[in-house]
C-alpha cells in the first residue's frame, strides 16, 4: 500500500510536518464541513460561523456552537488520531498543524499541535478579553453567555469565516512547512486559505508531499503521492510499516 520511496523518505527524515482537517475526526463522529455527510449539507454554516452572525444573530450563533460543543463532549479520538501520537515519537522535529477546532489531537496525546483555527472548547470576552479555557466554569445555561467579570459578550476562541488567523500561529505553521522534509496533508479538502497554501510552501522548499484523504482534492495532482481512503485505517497501517523498518 505504501511506496518504498515514501517509507524510506520517512525513515531518513528528521523533520515531519502534518496538516490535518475535519476528515481525521469524521470517524469519531464529528461531521465534516464538506465532502459526503458534511455539515454544509444540513446547515448554512457559511452564514452561521461569521462575525456578522455573532453580532446580529447572537442567540442562533451560540445555539450552533453550543450544539457543536455538546457533540464534542461525547466523542473520542479514533485510531487515526492515536497513530499521529505514535508518529510524533518517530521524529526529532514534529509539528502537527490542524484546521480542526475539536481538541481531539490534544486529547489523543499529541504535544506539538498548532491549532491555526482555534479551539472550540475555549472562549473569551469580546469586551475585556477575559478567557475561559475548557467548559468548566462556562455559563452553560444562558442562551447568550455573558462574561463573569464585566458582563460583556463571550465568543468561542475560533477563527470565523472572514476573520484573520492569529499571525504568530500562522507564521509558526509556515515555518514548519518551509523547513520539513516530508509534509503530510490529511483529511482536508485543501481549499480553505491560508492553510491550503502550506503544502505548496513545503513543496517549494523541497519537501516530499503526501496526501491522505477520502477523495481527490485540488492538492492531489500536485502531491508526490496520494493515498485515497479513511485516515483511521491508513494511518495505523503506516505506523506499522514504519515500525517494521526501524
Ligand atoms: P472539510 O470538511 O472541508 O474537508 C474534509 C475532507 O476530509 C473532505 O475532503 C472529505 O472527503 C475528507 N474525509 C472525510 N472523512 C474522511 C476520512 N474518514 N478519512 C479521510 N478523509 C476523510 O474540512 P477542512 O478541510 O478541515 O475544512 C476546513 C474548515 O472546517 C476549517 O476551518 C475547520 O475549522 C472547519 N471544521 C472543523 C471541524 C472539526 O474541528 N472537527 C469539523 C468541521 C469543520
Ligand atoms: Zn469581560
PDB file of C-alpha atoms and ligand atoms in Angstrom:
ATOM      1  CA  UNK A   1       0.000   0.000   0.000  1.00  0.00           C
ATOM      2  CA  UNK A   2       2.897   2.405   0.765  1.00  0.00           C
ATOM      3  CA  UNK A   3       5.644   3.032  -1.753  1.00  0.00           C
ATOM      4  CA  UNK A   4       9.227   2.132  -0.876  1.00  0.00           C
ATOM      5  CA  UNK A   5      10.073   5.765  -1.628  1.00  0.00           C
ATOM      6  CA  UNK A   6       7.656   7.124   0.975  1.00  0.00           C
ATOM      7  CA  UNK A   7       8.807   4.726   3.691  1.00  0.00           C
ATOM      8  CA  UNK A   8      12.483   5.490   3.029  1.00  0.00           C
ATOM      9  CA  UNK A   9      11.795   9.213   2.987  1.00  0.00           C
ATOM     10  CA  UNK A  10      10.054   8.972   6.341  1.00  0.00           C
ATOM     11  CA  UNK A  11      12.765   6.736   7.776  1.00  0.00           C
ATOM     12  CA  UNK A  12      15.540   9.165   6.856  1.00  0.00           C
ATOM     13  CA  UNK A  13      13.734  12.409   7.752  1.00  0.00           C
ATOM     14  CA  UNK A  14      14.269  14.239  10.997  1.00  0.00           C
ATOM     15  CA  UNK A  15      11.519  16.771  10.417  1.00  0.00           C
ATOM     16  CA  UNK A  16       7.911  15.887   9.636  1.00  0.00           C
ATOM     17  CA  UNK A  17       5.102  18.422   9.328  1.00  0.00           C
ATOM     18  CA  UNK A  18       1.491  17.316   9.173  1.00  0.00           C
ATOM     19  CA  UNK A  19      -1.620  19.319   8.381  1.00  0.00           C
ATOM     20  CA  UNK A  20      -4.981  17.830   9.312  1.00  0.00           C
ATOM     21  CA  UNK A  21      -8.585  18.772   8.582  1.00  0.00           C
ATOM     22  CA  UNK A  22     -12.068  17.684   9.543  1.00  0.00           C
ATOM     23  CA  UNK A  23     -11.609  14.282   7.803  1.00  0.00           C
ATOM     24  CA  UNK A  24      -9.422  12.901  10.628  1.00  0.00           C
ATOM     25  CA  UNK A  25     -12.287  13.444  13.076  1.00  0.00           C
ATOM     26  CA  UNK A  26     -15.037  12.078  10.821  1.00  0.00           C
ATOM     27  CA  UNK A  27     -14.571   8.519  12.137  1.00  0.00           C
ATOM     28  CA  UNK A  28     -15.021   9.865  15.676  1.00  0.00           C
ATOM     29  CA  UNK A  29     -18.484  11.022  14.615  1.00  0.00           C
ATOM     30  CA  UNK A  30     -17.671  14.711  14.149  1.00  0.00           C
ATOM     31  CA  UNK A  31     -19.324  15.967  10.967  1.00  0.00           C
ATOM     32  CA  UNK A  32     -17.025  17.477   8.315  1.00  0.00           C
ATOM     33  CA  UNK A  33     -17.902  20.735   6.558  1.00  0.00           C
ATOM     34  CA  UNK A  34     -17.515  19.488   3.015  1.00  0.00           C
ATOM     35  CA  UNK A  35     -17.499  16.057   1.404  1.00  0.00           C
ATOM     36  CA  UNK A  36     -20.174  13.391   1.771  1.00  0.00           C
ATOM     37  CA  UNK A  37     -22.188  13.821   5.007  1.00  0.00           C
ATOM     38  CA  UNK A  38     -20.603  17.251   5.577  1.00  0.00           C
ATOM     39  CA  UNK A  39     -22.194  19.774   7.916  1.00  0.00           C
ATOM     40  CA  UNK A  40     -22.662  22.047   4.915  1.00  0.00           C
ATOM     41  CA  UNK A  41     -25.352  19.798   3.534  1.00  0.00           C
ATOM     42  CA  UNK A  42     -27.636  20.357   6.501  1.00  0.00           C
ATOM     43  CA  UNK A  43     -26.779  23.855   7.722  1.00  0.00           C
ATOM     44  CA  UNK A  44     -25.796  27.118   6.150  1.00  0.00           C
ATOM     45  CA  UNK A  45     -22.542  27.130   8.093  1.00  0.00           C
ATOM     46  CA  UNK A  46     -21.121  29.840   5.863  1.00  0.00           C
ATOM     47  CA  UNK A  47     -23.713  32.170   7.406  1.00  0.00           C
ATOM     48  CA  UNK A  48     -23.657  30.822  10.959  1.00  0.00           C
ATOM     49  CA  UNK A  49     -19.918  30.836  11.546  1.00  0.00           C
ATOM     50  CA  UNK A  50     -19.305  34.506  10.761  1.00  0.00           C
ATOM     51  CA  UNK A  51     -18.624  37.691  12.758  1.00  0.00           C
ATOM     52  CA  UNK A  52     -21.892  39.107  11.346  1.00  0.00           C
ATOM     53  CA  UNK A  53     -23.883  36.190  12.722  1.00  0.00           C
ATOM     54  CA  UNK A  54     -22.171  36.544  16.114  1.00  0.00           C
ATOM     55  CA  UNK A  55     -23.107  40.239  16.135  1.00  0.00           C
ATOM     56  CA  UNK A  56     -26.611  40.148  14.594  1.00  0.00           C
ATOM     57  CA  UNK A  57     -27.947  36.655  15.407  1.00  0.00           C
ATOM     58  CA  UNK A  58     -26.111  36.024  18.669  1.00  0.00           C
ATOM     59  CA  UNK A  59     -28.647  33.577  20.036  1.00  0.00           C
ATOM     60  CA  UNK A  60     -28.650  31.358  16.925  1.00  0.00           C
ATOM     61  CA  UNK A  61     -24.862  31.683  16.686  1.00  0.00           C
ATOM     62  CA  UNK A  62     -24.491  30.364  20.253  1.00  0.00           C
ATOM     63  CA  UNK A  63     -27.103  27.663  19.655  1.00  0.00           C
ATOM     64  CA  UNK A  64     -24.928  26.351  16.812  1.00  0.00           C
ATOM     65  CA  UNK A  65     -21.696  26.487  18.842  1.00  0.00           C
ATOM     66  CA  UNK A  66     -23.265  25.010  21.988  1.00  0.00           C
ATOM     67  CA  UNK A  67     -24.615  22.152  19.851  1.00  0.00           C
ATOM     68  CA  UNK A  68     -21.142  21.523  18.390  1.00  0.00           C
ATOM     69  CA  UNK A  69     -19.570  21.647  21.862  1.00  0.00           C
ATOM     70  CA  UNK A  70     -22.102  19.202  23.298  1.00  0.00           C
ATOM     71  CA  UNK A  71     -21.443  16.855  20.413  1.00  0.00           C
ATOM     72  CA  UNK A  72     -17.689  17.067  21.025  1.00  0.00           C
ATOM     73  CA  UNK A  73     -18.009  16.346  24.713  1.00  0.00           C
ATOM     74  CA  UNK A  74     -19.406  12.929  23.740  1.00  0.00           C
ATOM     75  CA  UNK A  75     -16.816  11.904  21.140  1.00  0.00           C
ATOM     76  CA  UNK A  76     -13.378  10.328  21.457  1.00  0.00           C
ATOM     77  CA  UNK A  77     -10.235  10.320  19.322  1.00  0.00           C
ATOM     78  CA  UNK A  78     -10.110   7.491  16.761  1.00  0.00           C
ATOM     79  CA  UNK A  79      -7.291   5.211  15.550  1.00  0.00           C
ATOM     80  CA  UNK A  80      -6.135   7.896  13.113  1.00  0.00           C
ATOM     81  CA  UNK A  81      -5.589  10.409  15.945  1.00  0.00           C
ATOM     82  CA  UNK A  82      -3.695   7.837  18.006  1.00  0.00           C
ATOM     83  CA  UNK A  83      -1.488   6.890  15.033  1.00  0.00           C
ATOM     84  CA  UNK A  84      -0.442  10.554  14.841  1.00  0.00           C
ATOM     85  CA  UNK A  85       0.609  10.397  18.510  1.00  0.00           C
ATOM     86  CA  UNK A  86       2.870   7.419  17.642  1.00  0.00           C
ATOM     87  CA  UNK A  87       4.123   9.398  14.662  1.00  0.00           C
ATOM     88  CA  UNK A  88       5.198  12.272  16.923  1.00  0.00           C
ATOM     89  CA  UNK A  89       7.570   9.868  18.717  1.00  0.00           C
ATOM     90  CA  UNK A  90       9.239   8.821  15.462  1.00  0.00           C
ATOM     91  CA  UNK A  91      10.665  12.191  14.509  1.00  0.00           C
ATOM     92  CA  UNK A  92      13.165  14.534  16.099  1.00  0.00           C
ATOM     93  CA  UNK A  93      11.140  17.539  14.884  1.00  0.00           C
ATOM     94  CA  UNK A  94       7.407  17.117  14.501  1.00  0.00           C
ATOM     95  CA  UNK A  95       4.693  19.724  14.011  1.00  0.00           C
ATOM     96  CA  UNK A  96       1.006  18.942  13.750  1.00  0.00           C
ATOM     97  CA  UNK A  97      -0.846  21.850  12.175  1.00  0.00           C
ATOM     98  CA  UNK A  98      -4.591  21.369  12.448  1.00  0.00           C
ATOM     99  CA  UNK A  99      -7.535  23.226  10.999  1.00  0.00           C
ATOM    100  CA  UNK A 100      -9.731  21.329  13.439  1.00  0.00           C
ATOM    101  CA  UNK A 101     -11.113  23.153  16.432  1.00  0.00           C
ATOM    102  CA  UNK A 102     -12.319  19.961  18.144  1.00  0.00           C
ATOM    103  CA  UNK A 103      -9.425  19.424  20.611  1.00  0.00           C
ATOM    104  CA  UNK A 104      -9.158  15.722  19.664  1.00  0.00           C
ATOM    105  CA  UNK A 105      -5.437  15.778  18.765  1.00  0.00           C
ATOM    106  CA  UNK A 106      -4.630  17.073  22.257  1.00  0.00           C
ATOM    107  CA  UNK A 107      -6.983  14.606  23.943  1.00  0.00           C
ATOM    108  CA  UNK A 108      -5.279  11.788  21.982  1.00  0.00           C
ATOM    109  CA  UNK A 109      -1.905  12.955  23.293  1.00  0.00           C
ATOM    110  CA  UNK A 110      -0.102  14.943  20.601  1.00  0.00           C
ATOM    111  CA  UNK A 111       2.139  17.621  22.099  1.00  0.00           C
ATOM    112  CA  UNK A 112       3.341  19.924  19.353  1.00  0.00           C
ATOM    113  CA  UNK A 113      -0.061  20.969  17.974  1.00  0.00           C
ATOM    114  CA  UNK A 114      -0.712  24.260  16.188  1.00  0.00           C
ATOM    115  CA  UNK A 115      -4.464  24.951  16.188  1.00  0.00           C
ATOM    116  CA  UNK A 116      -4.488  27.554  13.451  1.00  0.00           C
ATOM    117  CA  UNK A 117      -8.291  27.924  13.524  1.00  0.00           C
ATOM    118  CA  UNK A 118      -8.502  27.965  17.328  1.00  0.00           C
ATOM    119  CA  UNK A 119     -10.141  25.600  19.806  1.00  0.00           C
ATOM    120  CA  UNK A 120     -13.916  25.495  20.117  1.00  0.00           C
ATOM    121  CA  UNK A 121     -13.805  24.491  23.810  1.00  0.00           C
ATOM    122  CA  UNK A 122     -12.133  27.800  24.783  1.00  0.00           C
ATOM    123  CA  UNK A 123     -13.902  31.179  24.973  1.00  0.00           C
ATOM    124  CA  UNK A 124     -13.090  34.810  25.543  1.00  0.00           C
ATOM    125  CA  UNK A 125     -14.923  38.039  26.271  1.00  0.00           C
ATOM    126  CA  UNK A 126     -15.190  40.417  23.339  1.00  0.00           C
ATOM    127  CA  UNK A 127     -15.208  43.409  25.696  1.00  0.00           C
ATOM    128  CA  UNK A 128     -12.495  42.761  28.307  1.00  0.00           C
ATOM    129  CA  UNK A 129     -10.588  39.791  26.851  1.00  0.00           C
ATOM    130  CA  UNK A 130     -11.236  37.503  29.879  1.00  0.00           C
ATOM    131  CA  UNK A 131     -10.526  33.901  28.802  1.00  0.00           C
ATOM    132  CA  UNK A 132     -12.188  30.665  29.854  1.00  0.00           C
ATOM    133  CA  UNK A 133     -10.218  27.513  28.966  1.00  0.00           C
ATOM    134  CA  UNK A 134     -12.407  24.442  28.532  1.00  0.00           C
ATOM    135  CA  UNK A 135     -16.010  24.002  29.568  1.00  0.00           C
ATOM    136  CA  UNK A 136     -15.530  24.107  33.341  1.00  0.00           C
ATOM    137  CA  UNK A 137     -16.769  27.446  34.594  1.00  0.00           C
ATOM    138  CA  UNK A 138     -18.507  28.290  31.324  1.00  0.00           C
ATOM    139  CA  UNK A 139     -22.083  29.605  31.813  1.00  0.00           C
ATOM    140  CA  UNK A 140     -23.901  26.782  30.014  1.00  0.00           C
ATOM    141  CA  UNK A 141     -27.430  27.682  30.989  1.00  0.00           C
ATOM    142  CA  UNK A 142     -27.610  31.123  29.390  1.00  0.00           C
ATOM    143  CA  UNK A 143     -28.613  31.195  25.731  1.00  0.00           C
ATOM    144  CA  UNK A 144     -26.206  34.104  25.230  1.00  0.00           C
ATOM    145  CA  UNK A 145     -23.308  33.565  27.648  1.00  0.00           C
ATOM    146  CA  UNK A 146     -22.025  36.684  29.415  1.00  0.00           C
ATOM    147  CA  UNK A 147     -18.610  37.436  30.864  1.00  0.00           C
ATOM    148  CA  UNK A 148     -18.476  36.820  34.627  1.00  0.00           C
ATOM    149  CA  UNK A 149     -16.081  39.768  35.022  1.00  0.00           C
ATOM    150  CA  UNK A 150     -17.639  42.607  33.017  1.00  0.00           C
ATOM    151  CA  UNK A 151     -20.979  41.247  31.711  1.00  0.00           C
ATOM    152  CA  UNK A 152     -19.757  41.572  28.125  1.00  0.00           C
ATOM    153  CA  UNK A 153     -20.362  39.117  25.273  1.00  0.00           C
ATOM    154  CA  UNK A 154     -18.425  35.871  25.199  1.00  0.00           C
ATOM    155  CA  UNK A 155     -17.363  34.160  21.971  1.00  0.00           C
ATOM    156  CA  UNK A 156     -15.722  30.823  21.203  1.00  0.00           C
ATOM    157  CA  UNK A 157     -11.974  31.048  20.519  1.00  0.00           C
ATOM    158  CA  UNK A 158     -12.238  30.028  16.879  1.00  0.00           C
ATOM    159  CA  UNK A 159     -11.442  31.792  13.643  1.00  0.00           C
ATOM    160  CA  UNK A 160     -14.771  32.617  11.982  1.00  0.00           C
ATOM    161  CA  UNK A 161     -15.226  32.842   8.206  1.00  0.00           C
ATOM    162  CA  UNK A 162     -13.853  36.196   7.084  1.00  0.00           C
ATOM    163  CA  UNK A 163     -11.586  36.608  10.119  1.00  0.00           C
ATOM    164  CA  UNK A 164      -7.791  36.571  10.052  1.00  0.00           C
ATOM    165  CA  UNK A 165      -5.725  33.821  11.623  1.00  0.00           C
ATOM    166  CA  UNK A 166      -3.502  34.662  14.572  1.00  0.00           C
ATOM    167  CA  UNK A 167      -0.398  35.980  12.745  1.00  0.00           C
ATOM    168  CA  UNK A 168       2.083  34.371  15.134  1.00  0.00           C
ATOM    169  CA  UNK A 169       0.475  30.938  14.861  1.00  0.00           C
ATOM    170  CA  UNK A 170       0.288  31.256  11.078  1.00  0.00           C
ATOM    171  CA  UNK A 171       3.981  32.206  10.924  1.00  0.00           C
ATOM    172  CA  UNK A 172       4.876  29.132  13.012  1.00  0.00           C
ATOM    173  CA  UNK A 173       2.835  26.931  10.641  1.00  0.00           C
ATOM    174  CA  UNK A 174       4.517  28.461   7.580  1.00  0.00           C
ATOM    175  CA  UNK A 175       7.953  27.937   9.144  1.00  0.00           C
ATOM    176  CA  UNK A 176       7.123  24.302   9.940  1.00  0.00           C
ATOM    177  CA  UNK A 177       6.018  23.823   6.317  1.00  0.00           C
ATOM    178  CA  UNK A 178       9.117  25.535   4.911  1.00  0.00           C
ATOM    179  CA  UNK A 179      11.612  23.515   6.945  1.00  0.00           C
ATOM    180  CA  UNK A 180      10.186  19.964   6.860  1.00  0.00           C
ATOM    181  CA  UNK A 181      11.469  17.082   4.751  1.00  0.00           C
ATOM    182  CA  UNK A 182       8.104  15.343   4.439  1.00  0.00           C
ATOM    183  CA  UNK A 183       4.707  17.083   4.560  1.00  0.00           C
ATOM    184  CA  UNK A 184       1.521  15.069   5.079  1.00  0.00           C
ATOM    185  CA  UNK A 185      -1.864  16.618   4.238  1.00  0.00           C
ATOM    186  CA  UNK A 186      -4.505  14.504   5.968  1.00  0.00           C
ATOM    187  CA  UNK A 187      -8.311  14.610   5.855  1.00  0.00           C
ATOM    188  CA  UNK A 188      -8.656  18.084   4.468  1.00  0.00           C
ATOM    189  CA  UNK A 189     -10.396  19.319   1.339  1.00  0.00           C
ATOM    190  CA  UNK A 190      -7.334  21.577   0.938  1.00  0.00           C
ATOM    191  CA  UNK A 191      -9.338  24.582  -0.206  1.00  0.00           C
ATOM    192  CA  UNK A 192      -9.507  26.874   2.854  1.00  0.00           C
ATOM    193  CA  UNK A 193      -6.784  29.535   2.756  1.00  0.00           C
ATOM    194  CA  UNK A 194      -4.256  30.214   4.100  1.00  0.00           C
ATOM    195  CA  UNK A 195      -3.968  26.561   5.231  1.00  0.00           C
ATOM    196  CA  UNK A 196      -4.345  25.378   1.623  1.00  0.00           C
ATOM    197  CA  UNK A 197      -1.057  27.108   0.729  1.00  0.00           C
ATOM    198  CA  UNK A 198       1.026  25.294   3.348  1.00  0.00           C
ATOM    199  CA  UNK A 199       1.750  22.167   1.247  1.00  0.00           C
ATOM    200  CA  UNK A 200       2.922  24.409  -1.594  1.00  0.00           C
ATOM    201  CA  UNK A 201       5.291  26.242   0.757  1.00  0.00           C
ATOM    202  CA  UNK A 202       6.682  22.837   1.764  1.00  0.00           C
ATOM    203  CA  UNK A 203       6.972  21.717  -1.859  1.00  0.00           C
ATOM    204  CA  UNK A 204       8.714  24.951  -2.847  1.00  0.00           C
ATOM    205  CA  UNK A 205      11.330  24.178  -0.210  1.00  0.00           C
ATOM    206  CA  UNK A 206      11.966  20.645  -1.429  1.00  0.00           C
ATOM    207  CA  UNK A 207       9.732  18.586   0.865  1.00  0.00           C
ATOM    208  CA  UNK A 208       8.046  15.354  -0.236  1.00  0.00           C
ATOM    209  CA  UNK A 209       4.269  15.946  -0.262  1.00  0.00           C
ATOM    210  CA  UNK A 210       1.857  13.152   0.607  1.00  0.00           C
ATOM    211  CA  UNK A 211      -1.911  13.435   0.757  1.00  0.00           C
ATOM    212  CA  UNK A 212      -4.190  11.057   2.636  1.00  0.00           C
ATOM    213  CA  UNK A 213      -7.871  11.762   2.039  1.00  0.00           C
ATOM    214  CA  UNK A 214     -11.150  10.010   1.311  1.00  0.00           C
ATOM    215  CA  UNK A 215     -11.425  11.691  -2.074  1.00  0.00           C
ATOM    216  CA  UNK A 216      -9.385  13.697  -4.560  1.00  0.00           C
ATOM    217  CA  UNK A 217      -8.785  17.375  -3.794  1.00  0.00           C
ATOM    218  CA  UNK A 218      -7.133  20.282  -5.630  1.00  0.00           C
ATOM    219  CA  UNK A 219      -3.860  19.177  -3.950  1.00  0.00           C
ATOM    220  CA  UNK A 220      -3.950  15.577  -5.217  1.00  0.00           C
ATOM    221  CA  UNK A 221      -2.320  16.147  -8.594  1.00  0.00           C
ATOM    222  CA  UNK A 222       0.334  18.408  -7.075  1.00  0.00           C
ATOM    223  CA  UNK A 223       1.326  15.941  -4.346  1.00  0.00           C
ATOM    224  CA  UNK A 224       4.180  13.457  -4.778  1.00  0.00           C
ATOM    225  CA  UNK A 225       1.896  10.686  -3.536  1.00  0.00           C
ATOM    226  CA  UNK A 226      -1.810  10.401  -2.857  1.00  0.00           C
ATOM    227  CA  UNK A 227      -3.450   7.729  -0.712  1.00  0.00           C
ATOM    228  CA  UNK A 228      -7.208   7.611  -1.090  1.00  0.00           C
ATOM    229  CA  UNK A 229      -9.076   6.156   1.883  1.00  0.00           C
ATOM    230  CA  UNK A 230     -10.006   6.572   5.525  1.00  0.00           C
ATOM    231  CA  UNK A 231      -7.414   8.030   7.888  1.00  0.00           C
ATOM    232  CA  UNK A 232      -8.490   5.663  10.689  1.00  0.00           C
ATOM    233  CA  UNK A 233      -7.384   2.734   8.513  1.00  0.00           C
ATOM    234  CA  UNK A 234      -4.415   4.153   6.584  1.00  0.00           C
ATOM    235  CA  UNK A 235      -2.554   5.879   9.449  1.00  0.00           C
ATOM    236  CA  UNK A 236      -2.295   2.836  11.759  1.00  0.00           C
ATOM    237  CA  UNK A 237      -1.001   0.791   8.772  1.00  0.00           C
ATOM    238  CA  UNK A 238       1.569   3.481   8.050  1.00  0.00           C
ATOM    239  CA  UNK A 239       2.810   3.343  11.634  1.00  0.00           C
ATOM    240  CA  UNK A 240       3.079  -0.451  11.428  1.00  0.00           C
ATOM    241  CA  UNK A 241       5.070  -0.174   8.194  1.00  0.00           C
ATOM    242  CA  UNK A 242       7.418   2.392   9.793  1.00  0.00           C
ATOM    243  CA  UNK A 243       7.848   0.241  12.874  1.00  0.00           C
ATOM    244  CA  UNK A 244       8.958  -2.684  10.715  1.00  0.00           C
ATOM    245  CA  UNK A 245      11.660  -0.548   9.109  1.00  0.00           C
ATOM    246  CA  UNK A 246      13.220   0.581  12.383  1.00  0.00           C
TER     247      UNK A 246
HETATM  248  P1  LIG B   1     -13.593  19.808   5.037  1.00  0.00           P
HETATM  249  O1  LIG B   1     -14.860  19.418   5.683  1.00  0.00           O
HETATM  250  O2  LIG B   1     -13.588  20.896   4.037  1.00  0.00           O
HETATM  251  O3  LIG B   1     -12.973  18.532   4.273  1.00  0.00           O
HETATM  252  C1  LIG B   1     -12.857  17.286   4.898  1.00  0.00           C
HETATM  253  C2  LIG B   1     -12.198  16.325   3.925  1.00  0.00           C
HETATM  254  O4  LIG B   1     -11.992  15.097   4.608  1.00  0.00           O
HETATM  255  C3  LIG B   1     -13.053  16.010   2.690  1.00  0.00           C
HETATM  256  O5  LIG B   1     -12.249  16.103   1.531  1.00  0.00           O
HETATM  257  C4  LIG B   1     -13.511  14.565   2.927  1.00  0.00           C
HETATM  258  O6  LIG B   1     -13.600  13.826   1.737  1.00  0.00           O
HETATM  259  C5  LIG B   1     -12.398  14.035   3.779  1.00  0.00           C
HETATM  260  N1  LIG B   1     -12.778  12.935   4.676  1.00  0.00           N
HETATM  261  C6  LIG B   1     -13.970  12.711   5.301  1.00  0.00           C
HETATM  262  N2  LIG B   1     -13.906  11.617   6.076  1.00  0.00           N
HETATM  263  C7  LIG B   1     -12.648  11.128   5.942  1.00  0.00           C
HETATM  264  C8  LIG B   1     -11.952  10.011   6.492  1.00  0.00           C
HETATM  265  N3  LIG B   1     -12.534   9.178   7.362  1.00  0.00           N
HETATM  266  N4  LIG B   1     -10.671   9.805   6.124  1.00  0.00           N
HETATM  267  C9  LIG B   1     -10.060  10.652   5.244  1.00  0.00           C
HETATM  268  N5  LIG B   1     -10.656  11.725   4.697  1.00  0.00           N
HETATM  269  C10 LIG B   1     -11.930  11.963   5.046  1.00  0.00           C
HETATM  270  O7  LIG B   1     -12.552  20.027   6.173  1.00  0.00           O
HETATM  271  P2  LIG B   1     -11.365  21.012   6.251  1.00  0.00           P
HETATM  272  O8  LIG B   1     -10.524  20.922   5.032  1.00  0.00           O
HETATM  273  O9  LIG B   1     -10.754  20.810   7.570  1.00  0.00           O
HETATM  274  O10 LIG B   1     -12.177  22.386   6.239  1.00  0.00           O
HETATM  275  C11 LIG B   1     -11.708  23.388   6.820  1.00  0.00           C
HETATM  276  C12 LIG B   1     -12.670  24.060   7.839  1.00  0.00           C
HETATM  277  O11 LIG B   1     -13.633  23.262   8.510  1.00  0.00           O
HETATM  278  C13 LIG B   1     -11.790  24.543   8.918  1.00  0.00           C
HETATM  279  O12 LIG B   1     -11.997  25.913   9.050  1.00  0.00           O
HETATM  280  C14 LIG B   1     -12.189  23.827  10.202  1.00  0.00           C
HETATM  281  O13 LIG B   1     -12.003  24.692  11.293  1.00  0.00           O
HETATM  282  C15 LIG B   1     -13.615  23.509   9.943  1.00  0.00           C
HETATM  283  N6  LIG B   1     -14.167  22.301  10.607  1.00  0.00           N
HETATM  284  C16 LIG B   1     -13.597  21.711  11.694  1.00  0.00           C
HETATM  285  C17 LIG B   1     -14.166  20.546  12.254  1.00  0.00           C
HETATM  286  C18 LIG B   1     -13.507  19.900  13.430  1.00  0.00           C
HETATM  287  O14 LIG B   1     -12.876  20.577  14.254  1.00  0.00           O
HETATM  288  N7  LIG B   1     -13.599  18.570  13.575  1.00  0.00           N
HETATM  289  C19 LIG B   1     -15.314  19.995  11.695  1.00  0.00           C
HETATM  290  C20 LIG B   1     -15.882  20.633  10.577  1.00  0.00           C
HETATM  291  C21 LIG B   1     -15.289  21.764  10.052  1.00  0.00           C
HETATM  292 ZN1  LIG B   2     -15.499  40.680  30.075  1.00  0.00          ZN
END
